[in-house]
Every structure is written in structure tokens, then in C-alpha cells.
Short mmCIF file of C-alpha atoms in Angstrom, two decimals:
data_model
loop_
_atom_site.label_atom_id
_atom_site.label_comp_id
_atom_site.label_asym_id
_atom_site.label_seq_id
_atom_site.Cartn_x
_atom_site.Cartn_y
_atom_site.Cartn_z
CA UNK A 17 -78.29 26.96 120.50
CA UNK A 18 -79.15 27.53 116.87
CA UNK A 19 -76.60 30.60 116.99
CA UNK A 20 -73.76 28.12 118.52
CA UNK A 21 -75.07 25.57 115.53
CA UNK A 22 -74.18 28.79 113.76
CA UNK A 23 -71.11 29.43 114.74
CA UNK A 24 -69.21 26.09 114.59
CA UNK A 25 -70.59 25.86 110.60
CA UNK A 26 -69.16 29.59 110.26
CA UNK A 27 -65.97 28.09 111.51
CA UNK A 28 -65.73 24.79 110.51
CA UNK A 29 -66.11 26.55 107.23
CA UNK A 30 -63.41 28.29 107.55
CA UNK A 31 -60.41 25.81 108.66
CA UNK A 32 -61.69 23.60 105.92
CA UNK A 33 -61.23 26.36 103.24
CA UNK A 34 -57.52 26.66 105.18
CA UNK A 35 -57.30 22.74 105.03
CA UNK A 36 -58.05 23.06 101.30
CA UNK A 37 -55.53 25.81 100.96
CA UNK A 38 -53.05 24.17 102.80
CA UNK A 39 -53.17 21.55 100.58
CA UNK A 40 -53.14 22.86 97.34
CA UNK A 41 -49.86 24.65 98.63
CA UNK A 42 -48.42 21.32 98.81
CA UNK A 43 -49.11 20.18 96.56
CA UNK A 44 -47.60 23.31 94.70
CA UNK A 45 -44.22 22.32 96.78
CA UNK A 46 -44.47 18.59 95.78
CA UNK A 47 -44.36 19.39 92.31
CA UNK A 48 -41.76 22.16 92.04
CA UNK A 49 -39.66 20.20 94.54
CA UNK A 50 -39.73 16.88 92.46
CA UNK A 51 -39.92 17.15 87.80
CA UNK A 52 -39.74 19.73 86.07
CA UNK A 53 -39.60 19.34 82.63
CA UNK A 54 -37.53 21.84 80.26
CA UNK A 55 -38.09 22.08 76.72
CA UNK A 56 -35.56 19.40 76.18
CA UNK A 57 -38.04 16.85 77.60
CA UNK A 58 -37.70 14.38 74.12
CA UNK A 59 -33.96 13.68 74.97
CA UNK A 60 -35.66 13.32 78.00
CA UNK A 61 -33.68 15.53 80.43
CA UNK A 62 -34.58 16.65 83.97
CA UNK A 63 -33.86 19.08 85.40
CA UNK A 64 -35.11 19.82 88.90
CA UNK A 65 -35.84 23.58 91.19
CA UNK A 66 -32.97 23.02 93.71
CA UNK A 67 -32.45 25.42 96.68
CA UNK A 68 -29.60 26.99 98.68
CA UNK A 69 -30.07 28.77 102.13
CA UNK A 70 -33.60 29.04 101.74
CA UNK A 71 -33.64 30.42 98.18
CA UNK A 72 -35.08 28.30 95.21
CA UNK A 73 -33.14 28.38 91.78
CA UNK A 74 -34.51 26.62 88.44
CA UNK A 75 -32.81 25.50 85.10
CA UNK A 76 -32.58 28.51 82.87
CA UNK A 77 -34.46 29.13 79.81
CA UNK A 78 -31.96 31.39 78.62
CA UNK A 79 -28.92 29.45 77.73
CA UNK A 80 -27.91 27.08 74.98
CA UNK A 81 -26.01 24.12 75.53
CA UNK A 82 -23.85 22.29 72.95
CA UNK A 83 -21.28 19.70 74.14
CA UNK A 84 -17.94 19.91 72.03
CA UNK A 85 -15.91 16.46 72.28
CA UNK A 86 -11.93 15.50 71.08
CA UNK A 87 -12.05 11.83 70.13
CA UNK A 88 -9.41 10.00 70.57
CA UNK A 89 -9.31 8.09 67.09
CA UNK A 90 -7.28 8.97 64.07
CA UNK A 91 -8.61 9.68 60.63
CA UNK A 92 -12.27 9.55 59.14
CA UNK A 93 -14.86 8.52 61.86
CA UNK A 94 -16.25 4.74 61.78
CA UNK A 95 -18.78 2.88 63.11
CA UNK A 96 -17.39 -0.51 65.83
CA UNK A 97 -18.96 -3.98 64.85
CA UNK A 98 -18.90 -4.54 68.53
CA UNK A 99 -20.60 -2.73 71.17
CA UNK A 100 -17.93 -0.97 72.61
CA UNK A 101 -15.74 1.27 70.38
CA UNK A 102 -11.42 2.74 71.12
CA UNK A 103 -12.66 6.36 71.08
CA UNK A 104 -12.35 7.91 74.51
CA UNK A 105 -13.39 11.40 74.89
CA UNK A 106 -9.60 13.09 75.79
CA UNK A 107 -11.56 16.28 75.43
CA UNK A 108 -14.96 17.88 76.61
CA UNK A 109 -16.08 20.44 76.89
CA UNK A 110 -19.53 22.72 76.84
CA UNK A 111 -20.15 26.39 75.24
CA UNK A 112 -22.81 27.69 77.17
CA UNK A 113 -24.98 30.86 75.10
CA UNK A 114 -25.88 33.01 77.22
CA UNK A 115 -29.05 35.05 76.09
CA UNK A 116 -29.34 37.39 79.03
CA UNK A 117 -26.17 38.77 78.93
CA UNK A 118 -25.06 37.44 75.11
CA UNK A 119 -22.25 35.91 75.93
CA UNK A 120 -20.28 32.34 75.68
CA UNK A 121 -18.94 30.55 78.64
CA UNK A 122 -16.81 27.53 78.27
CA UNK A 123 -17.51 24.69 80.60
CA UNK A 124 -14.36 21.86 80.01
CA UNK A 125 -14.51 18.65 82.36
CA UNK A 126 -11.38 16.90 83.04
CA UNK A 127 -11.72 13.60 81.09
CA UNK A 128 -10.59 11.15 84.27
CA UNK A 129 -13.12 13.38 86.05
CA UNK A 130 -14.65 10.34 88.03
CA UNK A 131 -18.42 9.54 87.93
CA UNK A 132 -21.15 7.23 86.79
CA UNK A 133 -22.05 6.69 83.74
CA UNK A 134 -24.86 4.48 81.44
CA UNK A 135 -23.11 1.21 80.19
CA UNK A 136 -24.87 -0.06 76.86
CA UNK A 137 -24.77 -3.50 76.36
CA UNK A 138 -24.85 -6.01 73.29
CA UNK A 139 -27.48 -4.21 71.17
CA UNK A 140 -26.94 -0.63 71.96
CA UNK A 141 -29.23 -1.19 75.16
CA UNK A 142 -28.83 -0.04 78.97
CA UNK A 143 -26.84 -2.27 80.75
CA UNK A 144 -26.70 -0.46 83.87
CA UNK A 145 -24.29 1.50 84.86
CA UNK A 146 -20.37 2.57 84.97
CA UNK A 147 -18.18 4.18 87.80
CA UNK A 148 -15.19 5.29 86.18
CA UNK A 149 -13.03 7.92 84.07
CA UNK A 150 -15.56 10.30 82.03
CA UNK A 151 -13.61 9.65 79.11
CA UNK A 152 -15.30 6.00 78.75
CA UNK A 153 -18.13 7.64 78.15
CA UNK A 154 -17.84 7.54 74.67
CA UNK A 155 -16.19 4.07 74.28
CA UNK A 156 -20.09 2.25 74.99
CA UNK A 157 -21.77 2.03 71.85
CA UNK A 158 -20.89 1.74 68.07
CA UNK A 159 -18.49 5.27 68.22
CA UNK A 160 -20.95 6.76 66.54
CA UNK A 161 -24.52 9.15 68.03
CA UNK A 162 -24.98 6.06 70.64
CA UNK A 163 -21.97 7.35 72.08
CA UNK A 164 -22.37 10.93 71.78
CA UNK A 165 -25.60 10.01 73.00
CA UNK A 166 -24.08 8.32 76.04
CA UNK A 167 -21.70 10.86 77.26
CA UNK A 168 -24.13 13.77 76.54
CA UNK A 169 -26.58 11.65 79.15
CA UNK A 170 -23.15 11.29 80.88
CA UNK A 171 -22.60 14.51 81.72
CA UNK A 172 -25.56 15.85 81.96
CA UNK A 173 -26.78 13.50 84.72
CA UNK A 174 -23.34 14.50 85.97
CA UNK A 175 -24.38 18.42 86.45
CA UNK A 176 -27.61 17.74 88.18
CA UNK A 177 -29.56 16.72 84.67
CA UNK A 178 -29.43 20.18 82.86
CA UNK A 179 -29.89 20.38 78.97
CA UNK A 180 -27.44 19.58 76.92
CA UNK A 181 -29.49 21.18 73.41
CA UNK A 182 -26.49 20.00 70.80
CA UNK A 183 -23.31 17.80 70.62
CA UNK A 184 -20.23 17.71 68.38
CA UNK A 185 -17.63 15.42 68.19
CA UNK A 186 -14.57 15.39 66.44
CA UNK A 187 -11.79 12.97 66.05
CA UNK A 188 -8.63 14.18 65.73
CA UNK A 189 -7.86 14.93 62.06
CA UNK A 190 -10.63 17.43 62.13
CA UNK A 191 -8.69 19.21 64.53
CA UNK A 192 -5.81 20.92 61.93
CA UNK A 193 -8.55 20.71 59.19
CA UNK A 194 -10.62 23.27 61.70
CA UNK A 195 -7.18 24.94 62.34
CA UNK A 196 -6.32 26.03 59.22
CA UNK A 197 -9.48 26.48 57.90
CA UNK A 198 -9.91 29.76 60.10
CA UNK A 199 -6.21 31.00 59.29
CA UNK A 200 -4.27 28.85 62.30
CA UNK A 201 -4.98 29.60 65.44
CA UNK A 202 -2.63 32.27 68.00
CA UNK A 203 -1.48 30.99 71.46
CA UNK A 204 1.02 31.58 73.83
CA UNK A 205 2.86 28.42 74.12
CA UNK A 206 4.75 28.05 78.08
CA UNK A 207 5.19 24.38 78.37
CA UNK A 208 9.05 23.14 76.56
CA UNK A 209 7.60 21.17 72.99
CA UNK A 210 10.86 20.07 71.90
CA UNK A 211 11.07 16.92 72.47
CA UNK A 212 7.58 16.41 71.24
CA UNK A 213 7.64 18.68 67.74
CA UNK A 214 10.78 21.44 67.53
CA UNK A 215 8.74 23.36 65.45
CA UNK A 216 6.55 24.44 68.49
CA UNK A 217 8.27 27.45 70.55
CA UNK A 218 7.63 28.91 73.82
CA UNK A 219 5.74 32.30 73.12
CA UNK A 220 2.69 33.69 71.10
CA UNK A 221 2.28 31.11 67.64
CA UNK A 222 0.05 30.53 64.45
CA UNK A 223 -0.18 26.96 64.39
CA UNK A 224 -0.50 25.07 61.78
CA UNK A 225 -2.25 21.72 60.48
CA UNK A 226 -0.71 19.18 62.60
CA UNK A 227 1.03 21.79 65.06
CA UNK A 228 -2.31 21.88 66.46
CA UNK A 229 -2.81 18.73 67.05
CA UNK A 230 -0.35 18.30 69.09
CA UNK A 231 -0.67 21.52 71.01
CA UNK A 232 -4.11 20.10 72.66
CA UNK A 233 -3.19 16.46 71.79
CA UNK A 234 -0.20 15.90 73.66
CA UNK A 235 1.19 15.49 76.94
CA UNK A 236 3.80 13.02 76.98
CA UNK A 237 7.31 14.70 76.86
CA UNK A 238 5.38 18.21 77.59
CA UNK A 239 6.23 20.77 80.07
CA UNK A 240 4.53 18.62 83.59
CA UNK A 241 3.05 15.81 81.55
CA UNK A 242 -0.23 16.15 83.76
CA UNK A 243 -3.73 15.99 82.02
CA UNK A 244 -4.02 19.80 84.12
CA UNK A 245 -2.23 21.37 82.76
CA UNK A 246 -3.27 19.95 78.91
CA UNK A 247 -6.61 21.43 79.77
CA UNK A 248 -5.76 24.90 80.47
CA UNK A 249 -3.61 24.62 77.23
CA UNK A 250 -7.62 23.29 75.00
CA UNK A 251 -8.84 25.45 76.64
CA UNK A 252 -7.13 28.85 75.50
CA UNK A 253 -6.46 27.07 72.22
CA UNK A 254 -10.66 27.00 72.10
CA UNK A 255 -10.64 30.95 72.92
CA UNK A 256 -8.73 31.38 70.75
CA UNK A 257 -10.05 29.43 68.24
CA UNK A 258 -13.66 30.09 68.49
CA UNK A 259 -12.47 34.17 68.22
CA UNK A 260 -10.91 33.59 64.81
CA UNK A 261 -13.91 30.61 63.80
CA UNK A 262 -15.79 34.15 64.40
CA UNK A 263 -14.26 36.71 61.86
CA UNK A 264 -13.76 34.36 58.90
CA UNK A 265 -17.60 32.88 59.94
CA UNK A 266 -18.71 36.77 59.35
CA UNK A 267 -16.24 38.17 56.68
CA UNK A 268 -16.12 34.60 54.18
CA UNK A 269 -19.97 33.21 53.15
CA UNK A 270 -18.69 30.50 52.11
CA UNK A 271 -16.82 29.68 55.25
CA UNK A 272 -19.59 27.61 57.01
CA UNK A 273 -20.18 25.33 54.55
CA UNK A 274 -17.01 24.92 52.58
CA UNK A 275 -15.46 24.11 56.15
CA UNK A 276 -18.38 21.64 57.03
CA UNK A 277 -17.88 19.31 54.26
CA UNK A 278 -14.15 19.52 54.95
CA UNK A 279 -14.21 18.55 57.96
CA UNK A 280 -18.06 16.42 57.48
CA UNK A 281 -15.57 12.93 57.50
CA UNK A 282 -14.02 13.09 61.16
CA UNK A 283 -17.14 14.46 63.30
CA UNK A 284 -20.61 13.20 64.42
CA UNK A 285 -22.94 15.72 65.29
CA UNK A 286 -26.59 15.75 65.20
CA UNK A 287 -26.11 19.29 64.27
CA UNK A 288 -27.09 19.56 60.61
CA UNK A 289 -25.36 22.54 58.22
CA UNK A 290 -28.65 24.82 58.45
CA UNK A 291 -28.02 24.31 62.12
CA UNK A 292 -25.26 25.04 62.68
CA UNK A 293 -25.14 27.94 59.89
CA UNK A 294 -28.49 29.22 62.20
CA UNK A 295 -26.72 28.70 65.30
CA UNK A 296 -23.59 31.34 64.29
CA UNK A 297 -26.03 33.75 63.40
CA UNK A 298 -27.74 33.84 66.64
CA UNK A 299 -24.60 33.38 69.09
CA UNK A 300 -21.80 34.66 66.81
CA UNK A 301 -21.19 37.19 68.35
CA UNK A 302 -21.40 36.86 71.32
CA UNK A 303 -17.87 37.72 73.34
CA UNK A 304 -16.31 34.59 75.48
CA UNK A 305 -16.42 35.81 78.79
CA UNK A 306 -14.61 32.84 80.15
CA UNK A 307 -13.48 29.66 79.76
CA UNK A 308 -13.83 27.25 83.39
CA UNK A 309 -13.03 24.11 85.03
CA UNK A 310 -14.90 22.51 88.38
CA UNK A 311 -12.18 22.14 90.64
CA UNK A 312 -10.83 18.99 92.46
CA UNK A 313 -8.24 16.83 92.87
CA UNK A 314 -5.72 14.53 90.60
CA UNK A 315 -5.31 11.59 92.17
CA UNK A 316 -2.98 8.06 90.77
CA UNK A 317 -5.74 5.83 90.92
CA UNK A 318 -4.17 1.86 90.46
CA UNK A 319 -3.33 2.70 87.45
CA UNK A 320 -4.85 5.51 85.68
CA UNK A 321 -5.27 8.92 86.74
CA UNK A 322 -8.45 9.96 88.48
CA UNK A 323 -9.59 13.17 88.74
CA UNK A 324 -12.46 14.02 91.86
CA UNK A 325 -14.53 17.17 91.40
CA UNK A 326 -14.47 19.83 94.88
CA UNK A 327 -18.54 18.54 95.68
CA UNK A 328 -19.20 22.71 97.24
CA UNK A 329 -17.11 24.08 93.59
CA UNK A 330 -19.44 22.23 91.83
CA UNK A 331 -22.46 22.88 93.19
CA UNK A 332 -21.89 26.74 92.83
CA UNK A 333 -20.67 25.99 89.55
CA UNK A 334 -23.25 24.16 88.11
CA UNK A 335 -25.98 26.68 90.34
CA UNK A 336 -23.87 29.78 88.59
CA UNK A 337 -23.61 29.08 84.84
CA UNK A 338 -27.50 26.81 84.32
CA UNK A 339 -29.49 28.23 87.46
CA UNK A 340 -31.91 31.23 88.12
CA UNK A 341 -33.03 31.95 91.70
CA UNK A 342 -36.34 32.47 91.51
CA UNK A 343 -37.93 35.93 92.28
CA UNK B 25 45.14 0.75 96.25
CA UNK B 26 44.66 -1.24 93.35
CA UNK B 27 41.43 -2.50 94.78
CA UNK B 28 40.02 0.63 96.42
CA UNK B 29 40.45 2.32 92.50
CA UNK B 30 38.99 -1.33 90.79
CA UNK B 31 36.36 -0.41 93.77
CA UNK B 32 35.34 3.03 93.34
CA UNK B 33 35.69 1.85 89.07
CA UNK B 34 32.68 -0.01 89.28
CA UNK B 35 30.90 1.74 91.95
CA UNK B 36 31.37 4.39 89.17
CA UNK B 37 29.85 2.37 86.97
CA UNK B 38 26.73 1.12 88.75
CA UNK B 39 25.39 4.84 89.15
CA UNK B 40 26.08 5.48 85.51
CA UNK B 41 23.70 2.94 85.00
CA UNK B 42 21.21 3.77 87.81
CA UNK B 43 20.72 7.36 87.39
CA UNK B 44 19.39 6.53 83.85
CA UNK B 45 16.89 3.93 86.14
CA UNK B 46 15.89 7.27 88.67
CA UNK B 47 15.44 9.62 86.00
CA UNK B 48 12.75 7.12 84.28
CA UNK B 49 9.40 7.93 82.65
CA UNK B 50 7.68 9.69 85.43
CA UNK B 51 4.49 9.64 82.40
CA UNK B 52 1.47 7.79 83.32
CA UNK B 53 -1.11 7.05 81.02
CA UNK B 54 -4.84 7.96 81.23
CA UNK B 55 -7.35 5.27 80.84
CA UNK B 56 -8.42 4.53 77.21
CA UNK B 57 -11.04 2.19 76.97
CA UNK B 58 -12.12 -0.45 78.87
CA UNK B 59 -11.46 -4.07 76.83
CA UNK B 60 -13.85 -6.54 78.71
CA UNK B 61 -13.59 -6.43 82.60
CA UNK B 62 -9.71 -7.21 83.73
CA UNK B 63 -9.40 -10.30 85.89
CA UNK B 64 -9.05 -9.84 89.40
CA UNK B 65 -8.10 -13.39 90.63
CA UNK B 66 -8.42 -17.02 90.03
CA UNK B 67 -8.42 -19.90 91.88
CA UNK B 68 -8.88 -24.17 91.10
CA UNK B 69 -7.81 -25.87 93.22
CA UNK B 70 -6.18 -23.84 95.68
CA UNK B 71 -4.11 -22.38 93.39
CA UNK B 72 -4.43 -18.87 92.43
CA UNK B 73 -3.69 -18.53 88.42
CA UNK B 74 -5.34 -15.21 87.28
CA UNK B 75 -2.20 -14.83 85.62
CA UNK B 76 -2.89 -17.72 83.15
CA UNK B 77 -6.82 -16.81 82.57
CA UNK B 78 -7.17 -14.16 79.37
CA UNK B 79 -10.41 -12.24 78.76
CA UNK B 80 -10.61 -11.54 75.12
CA UNK B 81 -13.60 -9.05 73.46
CA UNK B 82 -15.37 -9.00 70.61
CA UNK B 83 -12.55 -6.16 69.28
CA UNK B 84 -9.94 -8.06 70.19
CA UNK B 85 -11.17 -11.41 68.97
CA UNK B 86 -11.64 -9.46 65.68
CA UNK B 87 -8.46 -8.13 65.76
CA UNK B 88 -6.64 -11.52 66.86
CA UNK B 89 -4.52 -9.55 69.31
CA UNK B 90 -5.03 -12.53 72.10
CA UNK B 91 -3.57 -15.95 72.81
CA UNK B 92 -6.39 -18.05 72.99
CA UNK B 93 -7.43 -20.64 69.93
CA UNK B 94 -8.38 -20.08 66.78
CA UNK B 95 -11.36 -21.94 67.23
CA UNK B 96 -12.59 -20.06 71.05
CA UNK B 97 -11.89 -16.32 68.97
CA UNK B 98 -14.61 -17.48 66.01
CA UNK B 99 -16.83 -19.38 68.13
CA UNK B 100 -17.40 -15.98 69.91
CA UNK B 101 -17.38 -14.20 67.07
CA UNK B 102 -20.18 -16.20 66.13
CA UNK B 103 -22.05 -15.75 68.93
CA UNK B 104 -21.93 -11.77 68.72
CA UNK B 105 -22.17 -11.78 64.87
CA UNK B 106 -26.42 -14.20 65.63
CA UNK B 107 -26.78 -11.92 68.25
CA UNK B 108 -26.84 -8.36 66.55
CA UNK B 109 -28.40 -9.99 64.19
CA UNK B 110 -31.65 -11.59 65.80
CA UNK B 111 -30.94 -14.59 64.56
CA UNK B 112 -30.55 -15.44 68.39
CA UNK B 113 -32.02 -14.33 71.34
CA UNK B 114 -31.07 -13.22 74.28
CA UNK B 115 -29.04 -15.58 76.89
CA UNK B 116 -31.92 -14.59 79.38
CA UNK B 117 -35.38 -12.95 79.14
CA UNK B 118 -35.60 -9.26 80.51
CA UNK B 119 -32.23 -9.55 80.80
CA UNK B 120 -29.40 -7.10 78.74
CA UNK B 121 -25.77 -7.99 78.05
CA UNK B 122 -23.81 -5.73 79.66
CA UNK B 123 -20.64 -8.09 78.30
CA UNK B 124 -19.65 -10.69 76.20
CA UNK B 125 -16.48 -12.08 76.25
CA UNK B 126 -14.29 -15.36 75.72
CA UNK B 127 -12.98 -16.28 78.83
CA UNK B 128 -9.73 -19.21 78.40
CA UNK B 129 -6.82 -19.48 79.67
CA UNK B 130 -3.39 -18.25 77.61
CA UNK B 131 -2.55 -20.73 75.15
CA UNK B 132 1.06 -20.10 74.70
CA UNK B 133 2.05 -18.86 78.34
CA UNK B 134 -0.90 -21.73 80.34
CA UNK B 135 -1.42 -24.77 77.94
CA UNK B 136 1.30 -25.41 74.98
CA UNK B 137 4.12 -24.08 77.36
CA UNK B 138 2.60 -25.09 80.31
CA UNK B 139 4.97 -26.49 83.45
CA UNK B 140 1.10 -27.12 84.80
CA UNK B 141 -1.65 -27.45 82.17
CA UNK B 142 -4.01 -25.97 83.74
CA UNK B 143 -6.68 -26.40 81.12
CA UNK B 144 -6.10 -30.52 81.46
CA UNK B 145 -7.45 -29.79 84.74
CA UNK B 146 -10.03 -28.05 84.20
CA UNK B 147 -11.61 -30.51 81.91
CA UNK B 148 -11.49 -32.98 85.24
CA UNK B 149 -15.07 -34.17 86.40
CA UNK B 150 -15.86 -32.33 89.78
CA UNK B 151 -13.47 -29.32 88.87
CA UNK B 152 -14.05 -25.91 88.74
CA UNK B 153 -12.52 -22.32 88.46
CA UNK B 154 -13.42 -19.29 90.19
CA UNK B 155 -12.29 -16.07 88.32
CA UNK B 156 -13.30 -12.66 89.46
CA UNK B 157 -14.08 -10.28 86.98
CA UNK B 158 -13.35 -6.29 87.63
CA UNK B 159 -17.33 -5.72 86.04
CA UNK B 160 -18.01 -2.20 87.45
CA UNK B 161 -21.37 -4.01 88.79
CA UNK B 162 -23.93 -1.65 91.17
CA UNK B 163 -24.30 -3.74 94.40
CA UNK B 164 -27.69 -3.88 94.15
CA UNK B 165 -26.91 -4.97 90.55
CA UNK B 166 -28.41 -8.23 89.95
CA UNK B 167 -25.75 -10.24 87.86
CA UNK B 168 -26.86 -13.38 85.73
CA UNK B 169 -23.56 -15.56 83.61
CA UNK B 170 -23.90 -17.79 80.72
CA UNK B 171 -21.93 -20.03 79.01
CA UNK B 172 -22.09 -20.94 75.73
CA UNK B 173 -21.59 -24.37 74.85
CA UNK B 174 -22.40 -26.72 72.57
CA UNK B 175 -24.61 -25.04 70.76
CA UNK B 176 -26.81 -23.82 74.21
CA UNK B 177 -26.38 -21.21 77.09
CA UNK B 178 -25.83 -22.30 80.04
CA UNK B 179 -26.07 -22.07 83.64
CA UNK B 180 -22.44 -21.11 85.47
CA UNK B 181 -22.12 -22.68 88.95
CA UNK B 182 -22.01 -19.75 91.02
CA UNK B 183 -22.81 -16.01 90.40
CA UNK B 184 -21.70 -13.86 93.54
CA UNK B 185 -21.21 -10.18 93.05
CA UNK B 186 -19.08 -8.78 95.87
CA UNK B 187 -20.51 -5.58 95.97
CA UNK B 188 -17.26 -3.34 95.27
CA UNK B 189 -17.74 -3.79 91.75
CA UNK B 190 -16.09 -7.44 91.19
CA UNK B 191 -18.38 -10.65 90.47
CA UNK B 192 -16.92 -13.86 91.42
CA UNK B 193 -18.04 -16.39 89.02
CA UNK B 194 -17.25 -20.40 89.48
CA UNK B 195 -16.89 -21.95 86.26
CA UNK B 196 -16.98 -25.62 84.84
CA UNK B 197 -15.30 -24.68 81.66
CA UNK B 198 -14.30 -21.88 79.54
CA UNK B 199 -16.84 -21.11 76.13
CA UNK B 200 -17.67 -17.65 75.26
CA UNK B 201 -19.19 -15.81 78.45
CA UNK B 202 -22.14 -13.11 78.70
CA UNK B 203 -22.75 -11.82 81.39
CA UNK B 204 -26.10 -10.00 82.24
CA UNK B 205 -27.88 -7.69 83.54
CA UNK B 206 -31.74 -6.05 84.50
CA UNK B 207 -32.17 -4.57 80.89
CA UNK B 208 -34.18 -0.63 81.50
CA UNK B 209 -32.25 0.39 84.39
CA UNK B 210 -31.35 3.65 84.14
CA UNK B 211 -29.10 6.72 85.52
CA UNK B 212 -30.79 8.64 87.38
CA UNK B 213 -29.42 12.15 87.42
CA UNK B 214 -26.28 13.06 89.64
CA UNK B 215 -27.94 14.09 93.94
CA UNK B 216 -27.83 17.48 93.74
CA UNK B 217 -27.49 17.38 98.28
CA UNK B 218 -31.32 19.34 97.80
CA UNK B 219 -32.64 20.17 100.90
CA UNK B 220 -36.40 20.46 99.14
CA UNK B 221 -36.08 16.19 98.28
CA UNK B 222 -36.21 15.92 102.75
CA UNK B 223 -38.90 18.99 103.16
CA UNK B 224 -40.91 17.23 100.63
CA UNK B 225 -41.36 14.49 103.19
CA UNK B 226 -43.09 17.05 104.87
CA UNK B 227 -45.07 18.09 102.13
CA UNK B 228 -46.82 15.21 101.43
CA UNK B 229 -47.40 14.79 105.01
CA UNK B 230 -49.13 17.78 105.53
CA UNK B 231 -50.61 17.21 101.92
CA UNK B 232 -51.88 14.06 103.25
CA UNK B 233 -53.23 15.51 106.94
CA UNK B 234 -55.49 18.19 105.75
CA UNK B 235 -57.04 16.24 102.98
CA UNK B 236 -57.47 13.60 106.16
CA UNK B 237 -59.06 16.33 108.33
CA UNK B 238 -61.30 17.67 105.66
CA UNK B 239 -62.40 14.79 105.45
CA UNK B 240 -63.68 13.87 109.27
CA UNK B 241 -64.93 17.59 109.31
CA UNK B 242 -67.00 16.99 105.71
CA UNK B 243 -68.31 13.78 108.15
CA UNK B 244 -68.82 15.51 111.37
CA UNK B 245 -70.66 18.36 109.31
CA UNK B 246 -72.96 15.81 108.04
CA UNK B 247 -73.91 14.24 111.09
CA UNK B 248 -74.44 17.66 112.77
CA UNK B 249 -77.17 18.71 110.07
CA UNK B 250 -78.62 15.57 110.51
#
């Protein structure tokens, strides 16, 4: 009898131990499957582990992401008196600096991408969401840091809650300033710009001043007049510009400070000159690996174009750029 | 023969006029910014009057680029100023003003020069107007609409969230209108399609069952010991 009781006690103890292990393991799985706060916790980004075909992916910690916006406004930046501003984000790109292979990938998003975005109401308070074109995300708020943060939140949410470390939003005039600061940007012009600017001719040419603005901004009376074609032009321009920028930065000690002062009235950024200098020092030599955009379909809405990203392609792109498989 | 030539001439002229029209601009604009909610529909006394209703945003009121009275414009800007500087409380506790606009009849087209003055019609006792706005709100969003009249916020007759982003509001009169939603609605990250989300229910269940089994075994063990 005693022996039987002893066996039962031992069996119970083993069973309890197993159950404790199961309980702890379940708790660990729950923790991993819910929220992982990254280093940008102060910005409230929530990145999750993702499981695909039995493989778990975690958000990469060895990349730095800079959001660059081109705002459809001329002149120096100016805060809107109202709670909505007229500055749509005509161009939205993420510069992804990868420490692992010392490269930079540029992810350009279509301004007509249909997605959910936060709405800022009177007083700049969160007033629910709106489903519409990405470009509109910057029109909520005063057009300054609040609008940039709204767009940062919008893009982050669209890309599974990735962390966006910095942002730089520039009015159109900043383009010509930056363009000329690097000595002009050379692109291969494939579309007919004769109705817009006859000085922009087909073939390789170095853009100067207003030519740069027209090249990246204009689509009316240019080629097929589609935003997708404009994105292709913007991709080429960004890639060429960054190469020139890097070259000037290394060859001219005063370049960063001078350019920053010139362009400051036309930009909204959370980067001080020191931050930009640090970023350049750290990432300035990174090769531009590729310029990519999510695949999808451009359709005509009731009044305006609407771009719907292909879900599977977007999923694959997000995992490739921002996540790494757990080893 | 002469008639034939004339007819051919007319056809040729028509063709040359039509051709430019056929080769018309195919440019499709991209959306700029939403300057206040669009009016999808408006009905007063069974008559559709959507074309007569104008929504004026703060920006439009400031630029005077709207077909409403100066008094209406001034009142909207005054309300906005007071809400912005804190001298006026938001109309609904715990709610945020998502849109603050003036809703009016178009002055020139529908009041001053109109055969039928809808503003006079609305002013009659018992007459209301139902206006459907494209607010872009989610189906589950509770929308409260207030009008600012004679120095105070008032309820409208009725508000219906139609579930398709539009909201139908029944007004007794027009004036500054505040579309309010509950404060603090955060935007969740997009769906990852993460299968772990579904597995989480299993893990939670497993954890709870394990804990329950442990408790049962411990209790049984203590009873045996006694």
C-alpha cells in the first residue's frame, strides 16, 4: 500500500512538473505572439513576430528607417490655421539602411495607396480613422510635425507596425535647392516633357533647378500621365540624387551644414543637423541596393486614382525588408 | 448634287469639331486634400436638393472661397477660434470634433436667384432636411452631431451611421456643424495574417488547462496526505 502511494506521489510530482513546463511554454508562446516593443517604444510602434509556413520572423533591429516625404506645397513651410492642411504627401519613400550588408534599400510607396489612416480632429486630437489615399495622411493636422507624425503612423501601420526612426518632409522648392546643392542630378529621361518643359529632353541629362521639380512632380502632359510612371521617374531621381549627395558630403566639409541651412525653411524634420551628420557618417558609404515599390493595381475610383497593393506581394516585401527569420 | 455637296460639307465641319473633343484630355487628377466632408445627398420635403447644399471648411471660410453668407462664415471662424484657444468646451464630453464645418444652402444659386428658396422652406416650422455626408467613418463609430445656434451647442433631429462611411443627419436649421466621435480611438496596425494570432487561443487554453490540472493534482495530493 505504502509502495503504491509512493508511486502515485512520484507520478503526480512528475505530472505536475510536466504541466508546469507546458504552462510556461504556453505563456512564452503567448508573449512571442502578441507584442514585442522595439527600441522605438517611445514612438509607440508595435512590431510583432510573424509566422509564415511554420517559420517565425522577428522585426530586424539592425536597420534604420528614414521616411522621406515630398509635400505638394510651394514656398517655405507654414503651419495651417485649421486642423486640416492642403499639403498632400505626393511622394513617400522609406530609406532602409541595413547594417548587415552595409546597403540602402529605397521603398517607394504610391501616393494613391488605399489604406486606413488616423484622423486628427479639432485640437489635433485623434478622431478615428479614414480609409483613403496615403497622400491624404499628411493633410490632417497643421502641416508641420503633427502631420508628419500622422503619416509616419499611417505608413508604419500599413507595413505591419514597423519602426520608422526619422522623417523628413520637404516642400517642392526644397527639391531644386537640394538638386543644385549636389551640382545637379543626372537622369535618363524616357518620357516626352516638351509640353511641360522643353529644356527637359530625352536621353541622359543633368537636371538643374526647376527642371528637377518638374521631373519628379509633373505627370500631366508627360508620357502616359500615370502616377505609376511618375513613381518610376522619382525612383530614378532618388537613386541618382543620393549618390551625388554622398559624393558631395565626403568631398566638401561644409556641404552638410550649408545645405541644411539653405533647405531648412522648406522642410519639416525630426533630424537636427547633428543627427543628419551622424546618419551620413554612419550610412553615407552604404551602397544603394535597390529601389522597390509594392506591386498592386491602379484603378479609377469615383473621382481619383486608387492604388490597391497586392496583399501577398506586400507581405513578402515587408518580411524581406523589415523582418528576419528566427534561428 | 448641290445638296449633296452641302451635306458633305456640314458633315466635314462636324467631324472637325468632334475630333478635338474625341482627343480630349485623358488626364485623371490625383486626390489633393479633403476640404470637409462631401455631400452625397440632401432631401427636403421629399425633394432632392443635394446640389443646393454647400459644406464650408475652416480653410474655405478663411479664404472666402465659398457661396455662403458673411455671417455664416464669421460664425464658423468664431466658433473654431474659441474651440482652438480653449475658451469654448467641445460640444460633447469625451468626444473629439472630427469635422467642424458650416452647412448652408448655396447663396447665389439656391437662395438669392432661385425660383424656389429652400432656405425659406427650411425656416418653416416642422420642416427638416436630411443631408448625407461622406465622413469616412467606420461602421462601428458612434457619431454625434451638434449645431451651434444662438451661442450654444444643440442636438440635431437625428443622426444615422449608414455603415458605408456616410452619415445622414436630419437638421431643423443650418449653422456651424460639429461631427464628433469618441476620443482616443487608436489605429491598430494592419492585419499581418499572422497564424500565430489564431494559435494564441490554443496556447491560452493550454495554459489555463495546465494550471487547472496542477491545482487539481495538488489538492488531491493533499487529501491523500491527510
